[in-house]
Tab-separated table of N, CA and C in Angstrom:
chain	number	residue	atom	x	y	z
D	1	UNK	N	-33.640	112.111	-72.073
D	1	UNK	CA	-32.835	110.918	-72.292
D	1	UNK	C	-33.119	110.373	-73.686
D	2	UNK	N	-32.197	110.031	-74.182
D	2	UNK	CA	-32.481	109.477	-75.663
D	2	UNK	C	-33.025	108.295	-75.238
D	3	UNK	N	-33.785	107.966	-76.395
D	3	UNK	CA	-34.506	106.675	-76.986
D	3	UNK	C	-33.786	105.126	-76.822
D	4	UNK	N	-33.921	104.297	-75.708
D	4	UNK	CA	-33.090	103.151	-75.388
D	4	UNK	C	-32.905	102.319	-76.522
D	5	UNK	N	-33.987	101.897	-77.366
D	5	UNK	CA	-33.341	101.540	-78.854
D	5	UNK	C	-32.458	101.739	-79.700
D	6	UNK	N	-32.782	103.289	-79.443
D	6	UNK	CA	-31.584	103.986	-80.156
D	6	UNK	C	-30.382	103.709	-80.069
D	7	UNK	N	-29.864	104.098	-78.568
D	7	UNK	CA	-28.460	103.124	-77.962
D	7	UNK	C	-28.495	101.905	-78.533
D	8	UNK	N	-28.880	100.895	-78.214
D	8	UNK	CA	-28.995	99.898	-78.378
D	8	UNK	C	-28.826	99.355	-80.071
D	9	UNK	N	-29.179	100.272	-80.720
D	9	UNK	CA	-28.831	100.357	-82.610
D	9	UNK	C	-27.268	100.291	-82.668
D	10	UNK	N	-27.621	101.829	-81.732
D	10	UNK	CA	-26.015	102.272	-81.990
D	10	UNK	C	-25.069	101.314	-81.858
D	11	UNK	N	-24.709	100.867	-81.246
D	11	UNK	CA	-23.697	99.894	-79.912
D	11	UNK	C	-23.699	98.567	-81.153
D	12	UNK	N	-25.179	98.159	-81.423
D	12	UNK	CA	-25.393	96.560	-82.547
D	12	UNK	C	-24.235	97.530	-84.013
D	13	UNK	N	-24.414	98.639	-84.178
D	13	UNK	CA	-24.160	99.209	-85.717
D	13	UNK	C	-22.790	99.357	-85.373
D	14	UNK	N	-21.903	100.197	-84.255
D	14	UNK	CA	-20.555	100.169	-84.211
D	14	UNK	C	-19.737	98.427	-83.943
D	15	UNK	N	-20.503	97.617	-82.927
D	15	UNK	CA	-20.102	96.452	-83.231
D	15	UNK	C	-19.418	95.698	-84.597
D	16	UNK	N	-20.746	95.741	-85.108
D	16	UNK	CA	-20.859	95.120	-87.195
D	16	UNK	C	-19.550	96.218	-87.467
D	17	UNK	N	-20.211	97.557	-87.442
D	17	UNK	CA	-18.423	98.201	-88.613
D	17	UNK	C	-17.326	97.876	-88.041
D	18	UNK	N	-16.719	97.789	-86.408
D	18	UNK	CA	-15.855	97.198	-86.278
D	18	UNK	C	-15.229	95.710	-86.176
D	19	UNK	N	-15.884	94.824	-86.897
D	19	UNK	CA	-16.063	93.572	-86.990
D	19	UNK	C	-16.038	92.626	-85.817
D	20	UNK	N	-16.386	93.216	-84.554
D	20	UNK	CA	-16.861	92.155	-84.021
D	20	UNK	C	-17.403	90.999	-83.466
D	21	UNK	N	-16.923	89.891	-82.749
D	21	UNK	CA	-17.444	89.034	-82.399
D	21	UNK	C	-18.937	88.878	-81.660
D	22	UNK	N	-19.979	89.062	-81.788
D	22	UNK	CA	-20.714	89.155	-80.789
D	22	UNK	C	-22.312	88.925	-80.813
D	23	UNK	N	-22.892	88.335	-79.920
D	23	UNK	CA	-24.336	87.993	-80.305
D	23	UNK	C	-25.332	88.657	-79.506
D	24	UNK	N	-26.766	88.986	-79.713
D	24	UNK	CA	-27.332	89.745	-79.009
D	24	UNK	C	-28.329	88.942	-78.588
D	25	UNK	N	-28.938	88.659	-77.002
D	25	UNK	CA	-29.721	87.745	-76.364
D	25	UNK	C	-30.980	88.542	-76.101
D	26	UNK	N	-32.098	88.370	-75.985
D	26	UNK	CA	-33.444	89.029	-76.176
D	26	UNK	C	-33.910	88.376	-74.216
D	27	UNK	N	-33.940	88.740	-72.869
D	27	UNK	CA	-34.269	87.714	-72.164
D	27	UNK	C	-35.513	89.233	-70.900
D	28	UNK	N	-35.954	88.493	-69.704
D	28	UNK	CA	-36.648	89.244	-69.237
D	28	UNK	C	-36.128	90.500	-68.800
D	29	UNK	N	-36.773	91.824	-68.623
D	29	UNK	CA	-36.109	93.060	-68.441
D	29	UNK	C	-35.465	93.001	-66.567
D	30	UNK	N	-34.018	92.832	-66.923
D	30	UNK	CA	-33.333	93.026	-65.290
D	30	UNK	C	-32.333	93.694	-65.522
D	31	UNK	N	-31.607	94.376	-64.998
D	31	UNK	CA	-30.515	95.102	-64.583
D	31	UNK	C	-29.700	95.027	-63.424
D	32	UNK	N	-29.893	94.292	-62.569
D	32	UNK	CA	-29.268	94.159	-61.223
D	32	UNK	C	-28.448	92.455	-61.615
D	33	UNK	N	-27.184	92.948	-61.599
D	33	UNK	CA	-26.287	92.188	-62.213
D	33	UNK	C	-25.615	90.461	-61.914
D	34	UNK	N	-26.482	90.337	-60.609
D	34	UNK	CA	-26.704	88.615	-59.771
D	34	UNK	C	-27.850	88.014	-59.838
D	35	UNK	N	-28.992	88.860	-60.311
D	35	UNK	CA	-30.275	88.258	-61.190
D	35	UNK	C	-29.915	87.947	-62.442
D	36	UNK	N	-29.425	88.843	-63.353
D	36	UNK	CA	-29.465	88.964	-64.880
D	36	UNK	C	-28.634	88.225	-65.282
D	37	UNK	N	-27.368	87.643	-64.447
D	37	UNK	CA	-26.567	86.757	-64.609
D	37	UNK	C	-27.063	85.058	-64.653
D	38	UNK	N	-27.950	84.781	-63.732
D	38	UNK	CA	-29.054	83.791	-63.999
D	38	UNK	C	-29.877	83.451	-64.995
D	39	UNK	N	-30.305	84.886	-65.217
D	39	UNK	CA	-31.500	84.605	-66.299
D	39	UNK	C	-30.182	84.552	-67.767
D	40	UNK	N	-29.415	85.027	-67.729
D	40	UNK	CA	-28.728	84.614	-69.005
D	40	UNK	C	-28.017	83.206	-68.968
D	41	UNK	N	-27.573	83.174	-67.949
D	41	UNK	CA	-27.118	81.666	-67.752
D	41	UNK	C	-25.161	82.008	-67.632
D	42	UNK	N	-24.909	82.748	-67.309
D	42	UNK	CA	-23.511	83.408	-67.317
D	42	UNK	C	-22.498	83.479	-66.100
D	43	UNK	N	-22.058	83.638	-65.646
D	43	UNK	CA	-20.862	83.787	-64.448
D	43	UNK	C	-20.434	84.863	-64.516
D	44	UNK	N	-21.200	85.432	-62.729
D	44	UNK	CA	-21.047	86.730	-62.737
D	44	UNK	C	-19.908	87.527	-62.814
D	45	UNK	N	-19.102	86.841	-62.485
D	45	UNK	CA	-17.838	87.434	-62.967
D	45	UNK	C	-17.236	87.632	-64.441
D	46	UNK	N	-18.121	87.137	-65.407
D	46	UNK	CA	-18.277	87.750	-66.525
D	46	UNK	C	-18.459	88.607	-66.970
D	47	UNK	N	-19.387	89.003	-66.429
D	47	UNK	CA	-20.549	90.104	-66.964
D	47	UNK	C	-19.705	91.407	-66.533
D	48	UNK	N	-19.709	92.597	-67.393
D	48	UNK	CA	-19.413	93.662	-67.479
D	48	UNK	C	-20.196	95.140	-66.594
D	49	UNK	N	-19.538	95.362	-65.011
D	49	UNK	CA	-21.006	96.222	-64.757
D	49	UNK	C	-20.491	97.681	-64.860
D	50	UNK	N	-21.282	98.350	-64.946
D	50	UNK	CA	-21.433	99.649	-65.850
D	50	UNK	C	-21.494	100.479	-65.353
D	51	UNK	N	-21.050	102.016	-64.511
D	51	UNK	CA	-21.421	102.554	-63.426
D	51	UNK	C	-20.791	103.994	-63.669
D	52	UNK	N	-21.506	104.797	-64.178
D	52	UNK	CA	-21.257	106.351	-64.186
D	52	UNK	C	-20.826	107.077	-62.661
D	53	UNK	N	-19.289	107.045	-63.157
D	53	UNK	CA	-18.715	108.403	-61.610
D	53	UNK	C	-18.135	109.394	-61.718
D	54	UNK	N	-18.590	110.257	-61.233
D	54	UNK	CA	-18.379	111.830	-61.131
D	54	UNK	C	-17.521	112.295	-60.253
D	55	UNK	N	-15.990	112.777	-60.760
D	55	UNK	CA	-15.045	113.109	-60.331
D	55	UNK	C	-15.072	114.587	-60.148
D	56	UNK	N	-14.461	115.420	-58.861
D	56	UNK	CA	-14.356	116.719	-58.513
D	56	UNK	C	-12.971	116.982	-58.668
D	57	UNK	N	-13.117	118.298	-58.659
D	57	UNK	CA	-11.017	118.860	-58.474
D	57	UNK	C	-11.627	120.280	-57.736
D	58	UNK	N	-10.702	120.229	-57.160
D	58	UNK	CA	-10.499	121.675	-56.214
D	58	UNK	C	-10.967	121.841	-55.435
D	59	UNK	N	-11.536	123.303	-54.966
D	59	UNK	CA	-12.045	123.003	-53.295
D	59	UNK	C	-13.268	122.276	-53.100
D	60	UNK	N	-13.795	120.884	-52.313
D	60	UNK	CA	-14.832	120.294	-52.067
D	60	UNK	C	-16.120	121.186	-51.917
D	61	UNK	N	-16.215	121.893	-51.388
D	61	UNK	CA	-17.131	123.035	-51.501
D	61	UNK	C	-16.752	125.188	-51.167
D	62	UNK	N	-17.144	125.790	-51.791
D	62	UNK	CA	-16.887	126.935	-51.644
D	62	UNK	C	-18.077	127.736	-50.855
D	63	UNK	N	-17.750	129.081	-50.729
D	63	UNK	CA	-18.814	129.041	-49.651
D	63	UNK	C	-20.364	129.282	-50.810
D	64	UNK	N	-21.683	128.909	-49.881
D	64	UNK	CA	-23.121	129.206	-50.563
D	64	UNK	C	-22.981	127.875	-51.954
D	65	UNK	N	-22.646	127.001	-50.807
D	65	UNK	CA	-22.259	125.485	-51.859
D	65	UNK	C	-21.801	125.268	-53.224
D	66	UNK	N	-21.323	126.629	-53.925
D	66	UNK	CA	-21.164	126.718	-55.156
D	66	UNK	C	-19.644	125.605	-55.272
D	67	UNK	N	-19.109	125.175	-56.271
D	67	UNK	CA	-18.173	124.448	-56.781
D	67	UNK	C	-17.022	125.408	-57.434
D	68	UNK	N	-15.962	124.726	-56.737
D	68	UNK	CA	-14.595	125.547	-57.753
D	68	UNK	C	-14.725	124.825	-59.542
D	69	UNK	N	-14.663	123.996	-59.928
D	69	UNK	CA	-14.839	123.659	-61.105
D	69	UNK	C	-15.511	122.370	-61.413
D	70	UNK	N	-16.351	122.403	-62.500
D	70	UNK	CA	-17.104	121.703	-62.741
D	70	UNK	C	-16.861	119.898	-62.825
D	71	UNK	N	-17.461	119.104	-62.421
D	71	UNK	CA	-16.943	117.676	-62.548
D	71	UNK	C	-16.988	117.000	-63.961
D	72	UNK	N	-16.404	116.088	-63.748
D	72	UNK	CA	-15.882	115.106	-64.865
D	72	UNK	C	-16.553	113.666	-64.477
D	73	UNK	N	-16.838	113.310	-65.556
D	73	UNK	CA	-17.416	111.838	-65.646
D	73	UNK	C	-17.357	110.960	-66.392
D	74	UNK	N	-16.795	109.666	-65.766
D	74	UNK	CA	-16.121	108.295	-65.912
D	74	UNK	C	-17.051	107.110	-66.142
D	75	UNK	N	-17.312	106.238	-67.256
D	75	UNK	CA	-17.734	104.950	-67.062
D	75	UNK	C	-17.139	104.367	-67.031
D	76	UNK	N	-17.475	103.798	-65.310
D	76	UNK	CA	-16.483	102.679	-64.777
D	76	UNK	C	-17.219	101.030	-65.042
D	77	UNK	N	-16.425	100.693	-66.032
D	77	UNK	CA	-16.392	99.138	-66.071
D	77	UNK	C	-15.805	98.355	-65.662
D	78	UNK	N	-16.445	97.292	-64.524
D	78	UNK	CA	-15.937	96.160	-63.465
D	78	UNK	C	-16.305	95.219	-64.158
D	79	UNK	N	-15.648	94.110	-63.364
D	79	UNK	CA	-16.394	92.578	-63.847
D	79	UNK	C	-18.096	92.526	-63.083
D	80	UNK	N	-18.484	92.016	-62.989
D	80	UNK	CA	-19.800	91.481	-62.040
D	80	UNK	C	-19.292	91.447	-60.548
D	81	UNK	N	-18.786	90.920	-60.455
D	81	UNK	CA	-18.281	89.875	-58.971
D	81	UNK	C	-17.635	91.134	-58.336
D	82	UNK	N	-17.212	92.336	-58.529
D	82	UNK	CA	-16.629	93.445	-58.164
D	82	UNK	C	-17.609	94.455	-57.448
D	83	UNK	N	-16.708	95.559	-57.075
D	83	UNK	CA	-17.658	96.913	-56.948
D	83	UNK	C	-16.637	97.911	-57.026
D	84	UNK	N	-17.053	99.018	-57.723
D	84	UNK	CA	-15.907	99.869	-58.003
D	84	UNK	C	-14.938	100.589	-57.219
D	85	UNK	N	-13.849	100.869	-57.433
D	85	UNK	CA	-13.246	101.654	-56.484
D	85	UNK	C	-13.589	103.533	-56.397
D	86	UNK	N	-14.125	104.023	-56.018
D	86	UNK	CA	-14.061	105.483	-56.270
D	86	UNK	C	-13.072	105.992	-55.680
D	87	UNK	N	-12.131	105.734	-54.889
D	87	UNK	CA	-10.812	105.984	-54.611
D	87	UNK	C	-9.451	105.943	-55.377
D	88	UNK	N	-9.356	104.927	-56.148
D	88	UNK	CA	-8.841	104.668	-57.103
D	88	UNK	C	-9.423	105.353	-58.502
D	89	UNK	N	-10.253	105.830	-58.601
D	89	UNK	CA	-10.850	106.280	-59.810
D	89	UNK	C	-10.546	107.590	-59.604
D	90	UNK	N	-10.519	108.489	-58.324
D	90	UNK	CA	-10.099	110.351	-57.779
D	90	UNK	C	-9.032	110.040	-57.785
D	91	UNK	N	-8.538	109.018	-57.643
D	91	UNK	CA	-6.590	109.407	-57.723
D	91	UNK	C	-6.426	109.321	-59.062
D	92	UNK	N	-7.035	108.293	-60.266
D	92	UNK	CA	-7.027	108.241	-61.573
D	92	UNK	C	-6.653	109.395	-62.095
D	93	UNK	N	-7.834	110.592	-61.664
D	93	UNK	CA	-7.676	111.827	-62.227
D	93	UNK	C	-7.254	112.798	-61.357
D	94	UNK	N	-6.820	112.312	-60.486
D	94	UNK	CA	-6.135	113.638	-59.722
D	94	UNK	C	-7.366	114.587	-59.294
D	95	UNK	N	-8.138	113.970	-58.791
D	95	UNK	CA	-9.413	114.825	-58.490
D	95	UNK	C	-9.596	114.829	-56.168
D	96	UNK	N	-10.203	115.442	-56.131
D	96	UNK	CA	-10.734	115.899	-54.720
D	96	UNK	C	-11.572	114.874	-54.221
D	97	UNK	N	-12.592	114.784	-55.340
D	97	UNK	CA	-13.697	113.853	-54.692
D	97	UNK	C	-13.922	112.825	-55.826
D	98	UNK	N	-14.788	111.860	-55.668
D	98	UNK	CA	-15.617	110.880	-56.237
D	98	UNK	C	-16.557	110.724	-56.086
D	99	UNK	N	-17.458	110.285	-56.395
D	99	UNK	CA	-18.814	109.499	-56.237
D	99	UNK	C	-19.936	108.789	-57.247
D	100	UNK	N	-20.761	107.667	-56.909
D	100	UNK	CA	-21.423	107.214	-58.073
D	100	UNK	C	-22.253	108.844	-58.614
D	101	UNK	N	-22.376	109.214	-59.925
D	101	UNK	CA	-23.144	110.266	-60.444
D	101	UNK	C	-24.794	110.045	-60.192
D	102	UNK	N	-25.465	111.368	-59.777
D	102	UNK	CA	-26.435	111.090	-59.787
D	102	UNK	C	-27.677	110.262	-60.995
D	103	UNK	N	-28.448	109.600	-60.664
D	103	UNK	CA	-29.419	108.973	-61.614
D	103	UNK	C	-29.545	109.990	-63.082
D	104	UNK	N	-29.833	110.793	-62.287
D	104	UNK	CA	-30.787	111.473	-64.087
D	104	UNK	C	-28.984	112.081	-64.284
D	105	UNK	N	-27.963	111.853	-63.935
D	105	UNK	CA	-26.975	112.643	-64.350
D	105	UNK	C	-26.504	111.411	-65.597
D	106	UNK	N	-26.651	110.133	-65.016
D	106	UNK	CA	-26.047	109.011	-65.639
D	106	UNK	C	-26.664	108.784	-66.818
D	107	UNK	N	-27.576	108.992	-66.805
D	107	UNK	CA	-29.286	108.953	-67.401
D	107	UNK	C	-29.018	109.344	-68.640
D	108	UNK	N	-29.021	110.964	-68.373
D	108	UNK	CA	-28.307	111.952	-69.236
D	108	UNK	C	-27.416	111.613	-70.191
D	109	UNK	N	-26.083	111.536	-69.645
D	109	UNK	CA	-24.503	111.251	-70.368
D	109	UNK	C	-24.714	109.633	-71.338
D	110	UNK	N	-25.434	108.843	-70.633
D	110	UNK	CA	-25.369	106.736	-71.287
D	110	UNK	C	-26.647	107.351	-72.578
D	111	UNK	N	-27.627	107.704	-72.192
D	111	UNK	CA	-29.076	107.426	-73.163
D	111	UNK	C	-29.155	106.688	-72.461
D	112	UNK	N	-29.109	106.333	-71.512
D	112	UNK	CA	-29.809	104.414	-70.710
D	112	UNK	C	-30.263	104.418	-69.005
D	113	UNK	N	-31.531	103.974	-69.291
D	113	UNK	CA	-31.820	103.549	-67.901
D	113	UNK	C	-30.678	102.857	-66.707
D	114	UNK	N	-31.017	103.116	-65.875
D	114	UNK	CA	-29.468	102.786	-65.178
D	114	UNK	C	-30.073	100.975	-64.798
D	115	UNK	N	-28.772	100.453	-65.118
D	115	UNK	CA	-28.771	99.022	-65.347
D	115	UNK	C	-29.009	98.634	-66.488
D	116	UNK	N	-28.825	99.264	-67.820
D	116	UNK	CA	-29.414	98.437	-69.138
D	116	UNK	C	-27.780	99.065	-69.430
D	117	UNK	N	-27.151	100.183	-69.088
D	117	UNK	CA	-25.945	101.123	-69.712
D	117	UNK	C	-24.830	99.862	-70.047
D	118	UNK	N	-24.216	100.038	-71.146
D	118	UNK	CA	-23.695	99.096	-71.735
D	118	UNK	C	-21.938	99.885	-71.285
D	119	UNK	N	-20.852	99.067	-71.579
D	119	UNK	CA	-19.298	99.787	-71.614
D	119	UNK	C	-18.928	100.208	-72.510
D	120	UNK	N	-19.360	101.130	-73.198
D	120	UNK	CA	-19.129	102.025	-74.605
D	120	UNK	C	-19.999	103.109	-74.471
D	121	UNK	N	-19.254	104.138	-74.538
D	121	UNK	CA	-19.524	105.564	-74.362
D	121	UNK	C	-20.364	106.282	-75.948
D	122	UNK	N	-21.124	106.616	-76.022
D	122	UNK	CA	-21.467	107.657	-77.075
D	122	UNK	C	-21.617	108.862	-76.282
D	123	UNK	N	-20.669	109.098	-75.915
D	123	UNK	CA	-21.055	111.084	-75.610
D	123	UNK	C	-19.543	111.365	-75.260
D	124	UNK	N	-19.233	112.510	-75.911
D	124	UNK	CA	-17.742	112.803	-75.228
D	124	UNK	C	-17.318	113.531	-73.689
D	125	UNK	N	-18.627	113.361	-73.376
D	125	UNK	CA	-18.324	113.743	-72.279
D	125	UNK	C	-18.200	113.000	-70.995
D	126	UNK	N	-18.010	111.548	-71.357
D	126	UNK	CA	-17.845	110.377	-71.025
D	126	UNK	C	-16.894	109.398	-70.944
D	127	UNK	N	-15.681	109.823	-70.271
D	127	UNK	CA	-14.670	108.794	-70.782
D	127	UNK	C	-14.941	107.136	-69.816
D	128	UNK	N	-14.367	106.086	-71.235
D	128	UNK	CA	-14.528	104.924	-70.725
D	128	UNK	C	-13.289	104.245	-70.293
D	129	UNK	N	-13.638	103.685	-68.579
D	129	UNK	CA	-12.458	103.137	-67.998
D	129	UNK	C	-12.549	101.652	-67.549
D	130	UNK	N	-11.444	100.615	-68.109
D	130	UNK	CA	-11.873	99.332	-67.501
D	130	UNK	C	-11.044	98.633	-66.643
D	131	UNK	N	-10.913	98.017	-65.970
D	131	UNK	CA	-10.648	97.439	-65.066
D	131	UNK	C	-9.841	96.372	-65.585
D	132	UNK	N	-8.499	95.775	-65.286
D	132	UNK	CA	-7.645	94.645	-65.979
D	132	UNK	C	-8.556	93.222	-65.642
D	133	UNK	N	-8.965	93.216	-64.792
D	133	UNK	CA	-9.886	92.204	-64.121
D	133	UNK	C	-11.208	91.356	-65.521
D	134	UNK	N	-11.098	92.537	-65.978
D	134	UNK	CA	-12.410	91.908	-67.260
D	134	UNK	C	-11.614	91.096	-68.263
D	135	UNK	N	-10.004	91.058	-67.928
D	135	UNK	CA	-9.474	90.375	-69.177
D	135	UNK	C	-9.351	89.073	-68.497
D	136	UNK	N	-9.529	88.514	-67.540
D	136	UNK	CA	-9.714	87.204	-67.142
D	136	UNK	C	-10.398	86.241	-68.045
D	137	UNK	N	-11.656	86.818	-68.286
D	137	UNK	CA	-12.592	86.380	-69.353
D	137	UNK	C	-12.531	86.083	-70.758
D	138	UNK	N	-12.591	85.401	-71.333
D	138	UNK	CA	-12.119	84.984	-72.804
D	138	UNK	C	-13.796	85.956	-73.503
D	139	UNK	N	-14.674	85.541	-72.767
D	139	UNK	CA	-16.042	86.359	-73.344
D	139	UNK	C	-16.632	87.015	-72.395
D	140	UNK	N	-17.216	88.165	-72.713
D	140	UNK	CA	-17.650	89.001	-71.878
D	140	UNK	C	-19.048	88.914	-71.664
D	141	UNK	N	-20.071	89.698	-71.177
D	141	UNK	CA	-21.566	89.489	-71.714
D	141	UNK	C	-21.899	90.963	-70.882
D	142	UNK	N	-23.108	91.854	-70.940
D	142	UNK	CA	-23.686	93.541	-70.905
D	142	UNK	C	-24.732	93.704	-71.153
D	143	UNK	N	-25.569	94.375	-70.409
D	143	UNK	CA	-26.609	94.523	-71.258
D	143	UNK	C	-26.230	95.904	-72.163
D	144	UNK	N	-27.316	95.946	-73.048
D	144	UNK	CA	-27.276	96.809	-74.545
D	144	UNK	C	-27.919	97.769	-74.549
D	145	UNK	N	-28.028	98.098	-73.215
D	145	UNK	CA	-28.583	99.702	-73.737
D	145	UNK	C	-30.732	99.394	-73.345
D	146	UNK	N	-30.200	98.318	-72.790
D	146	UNK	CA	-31.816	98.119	-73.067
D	146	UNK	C	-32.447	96.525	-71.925
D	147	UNK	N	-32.879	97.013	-70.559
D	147	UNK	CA	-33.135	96.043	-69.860
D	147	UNK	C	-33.542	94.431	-70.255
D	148	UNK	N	-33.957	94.751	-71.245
D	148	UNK	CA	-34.193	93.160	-72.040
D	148	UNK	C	-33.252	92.756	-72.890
D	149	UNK	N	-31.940	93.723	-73.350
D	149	UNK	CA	-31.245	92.611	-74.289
D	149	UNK	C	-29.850	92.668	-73.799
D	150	UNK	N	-29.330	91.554	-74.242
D	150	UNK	CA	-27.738	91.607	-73.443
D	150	UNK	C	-26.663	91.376	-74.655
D	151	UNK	N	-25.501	91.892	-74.678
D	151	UNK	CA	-24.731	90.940	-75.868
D	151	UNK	C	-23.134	90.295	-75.178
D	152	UNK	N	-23.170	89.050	-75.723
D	152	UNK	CA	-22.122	88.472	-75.318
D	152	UNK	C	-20.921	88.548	-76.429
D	153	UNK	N	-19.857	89.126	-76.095
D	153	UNK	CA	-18.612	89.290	-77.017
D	153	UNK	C	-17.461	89.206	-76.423
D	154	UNK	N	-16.469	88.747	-77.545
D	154	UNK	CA	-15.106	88.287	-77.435
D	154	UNK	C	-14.698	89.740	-76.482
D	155	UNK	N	-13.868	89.063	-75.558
D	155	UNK	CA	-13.167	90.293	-74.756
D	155	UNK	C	-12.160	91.293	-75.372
D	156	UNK	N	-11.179	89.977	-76.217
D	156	UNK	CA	-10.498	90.994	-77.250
D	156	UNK	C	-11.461	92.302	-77.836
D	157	UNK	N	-12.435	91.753	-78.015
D	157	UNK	CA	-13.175	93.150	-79.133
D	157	UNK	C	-13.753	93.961	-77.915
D	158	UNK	N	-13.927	94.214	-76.836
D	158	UNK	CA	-14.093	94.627	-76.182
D	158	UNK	C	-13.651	95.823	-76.333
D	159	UNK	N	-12.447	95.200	-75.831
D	159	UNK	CA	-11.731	95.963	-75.377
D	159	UNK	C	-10.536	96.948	-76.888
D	160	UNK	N	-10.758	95.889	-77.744
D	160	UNK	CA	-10.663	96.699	-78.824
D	160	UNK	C	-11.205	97.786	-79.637
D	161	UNK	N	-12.373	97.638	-79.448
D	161	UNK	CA	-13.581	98.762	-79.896
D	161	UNK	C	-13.904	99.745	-78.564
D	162	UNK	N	-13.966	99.255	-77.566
D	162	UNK	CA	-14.341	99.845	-76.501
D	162	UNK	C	-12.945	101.362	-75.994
D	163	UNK	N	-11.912	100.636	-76.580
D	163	UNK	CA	-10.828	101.765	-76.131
D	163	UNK	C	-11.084	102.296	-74.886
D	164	UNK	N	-11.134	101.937	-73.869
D	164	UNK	CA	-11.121	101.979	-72.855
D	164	UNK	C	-9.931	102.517	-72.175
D	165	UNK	N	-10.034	102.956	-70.925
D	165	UNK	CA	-8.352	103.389	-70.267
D	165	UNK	C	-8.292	102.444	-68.943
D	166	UNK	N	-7.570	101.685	-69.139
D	166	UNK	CA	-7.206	100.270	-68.630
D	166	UNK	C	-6.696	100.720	-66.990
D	167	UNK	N	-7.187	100.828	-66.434
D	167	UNK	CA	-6.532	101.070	-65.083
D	167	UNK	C	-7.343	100.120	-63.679
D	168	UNK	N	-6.657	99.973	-62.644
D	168	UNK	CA	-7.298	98.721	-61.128
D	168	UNK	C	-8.207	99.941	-61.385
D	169	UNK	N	-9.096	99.704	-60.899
D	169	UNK	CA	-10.539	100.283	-60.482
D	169	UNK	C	-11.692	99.708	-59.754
D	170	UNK	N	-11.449	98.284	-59.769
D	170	UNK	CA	-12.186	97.594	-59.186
D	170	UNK	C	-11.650	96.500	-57.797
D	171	UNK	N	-12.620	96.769	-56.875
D	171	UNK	CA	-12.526	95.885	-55.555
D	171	UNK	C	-13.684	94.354	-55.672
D	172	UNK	N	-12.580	93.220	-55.770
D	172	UNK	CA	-13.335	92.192	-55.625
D	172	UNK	C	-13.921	91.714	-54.453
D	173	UNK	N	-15.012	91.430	-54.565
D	173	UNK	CA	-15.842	91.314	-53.505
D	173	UNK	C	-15.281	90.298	-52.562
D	174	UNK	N	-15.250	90.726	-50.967
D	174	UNK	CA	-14.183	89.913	-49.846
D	174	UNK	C	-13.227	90.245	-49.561
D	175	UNK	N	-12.637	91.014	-50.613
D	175	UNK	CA	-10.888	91.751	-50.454
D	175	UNK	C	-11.412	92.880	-49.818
């Protein structure tokens, strides 16, 4: 896994060249997104949550468990107050199956401990998908790549830098 700083450079350095809005908060190391929302002082339905899923196509299993073709993987960005759809995300791509990706798979693809993974992809093997739901928000807030720091930014730039593929993906919590 790369170096969580590193991310965390990265993400502060593409911010600045694309001139965004945005500030970076230094607070205790959490990742679980109804704590960290406290300790920043934010509304969870702000906050951006971050969640690597691994899409299948073709036959669910072949025989001696081998796979017809290899999966594909999605960072799915919800608001806070959500939880993702993986149903909506296999029909996205016309895929067989879904599911959250395993730990060290997510691990792998972000550079980031799971819960620090920010909504901006550095790996191409990663496409980033968001949810219309995050545009409610005039400001967003994430952590950075790094359980202790978070950054809060204009949603416009978000979603401007973030290039994201805008599709429902997310189930609000109660519905």
């Amino acid at each position: 896994m790369t170096d969580p700083s590193s991310i965390h450079e990265q993400l502060k350095d593409l911010l600045t060249r694309e001139g965004a809005d945005f500030r970076v908060v230094e607070h205790e190391a959490e990742g679980r997104t109804e704590l960290i929302a406290k300790i920043r002082g934010n509304r969870t339905e702000q906050a951006v949550k971050s969640i690597v899923v691994m899409i299948r196509f073709g036959t669910p299993a072949l025989a001696g468990g081998a796979r017809e073709n290899e999966p594909r993987y999605a960072l799915a960005n919800v608001p806070g107050d959500c939880r993702v759809d993986l149903k909506a995300i296999r029909d996205l791509f016309g895929g067989t199956q879904s599911a959250f990706a395993p730990r060290e798979k997510a691990e792998e693809l972000t550079g980031c401990v799971i819960g620090s993974i920010p909504p901006f992809s550095f790996n191409d093997q990663l496409e980033v998908l968001a949810d219309p739901l995050i545009q409610e928000n005039e400001e967003v807030v994430f952590n950075a790549g790094r359980l202790d720091r978070s950054i809060f930014m204009k949603c416009a730039d978000f979603f401007r830098v973030a290039k994201p593929r805008v599709a429902k993906i997310a189930i609000r919590a109660g519905s």
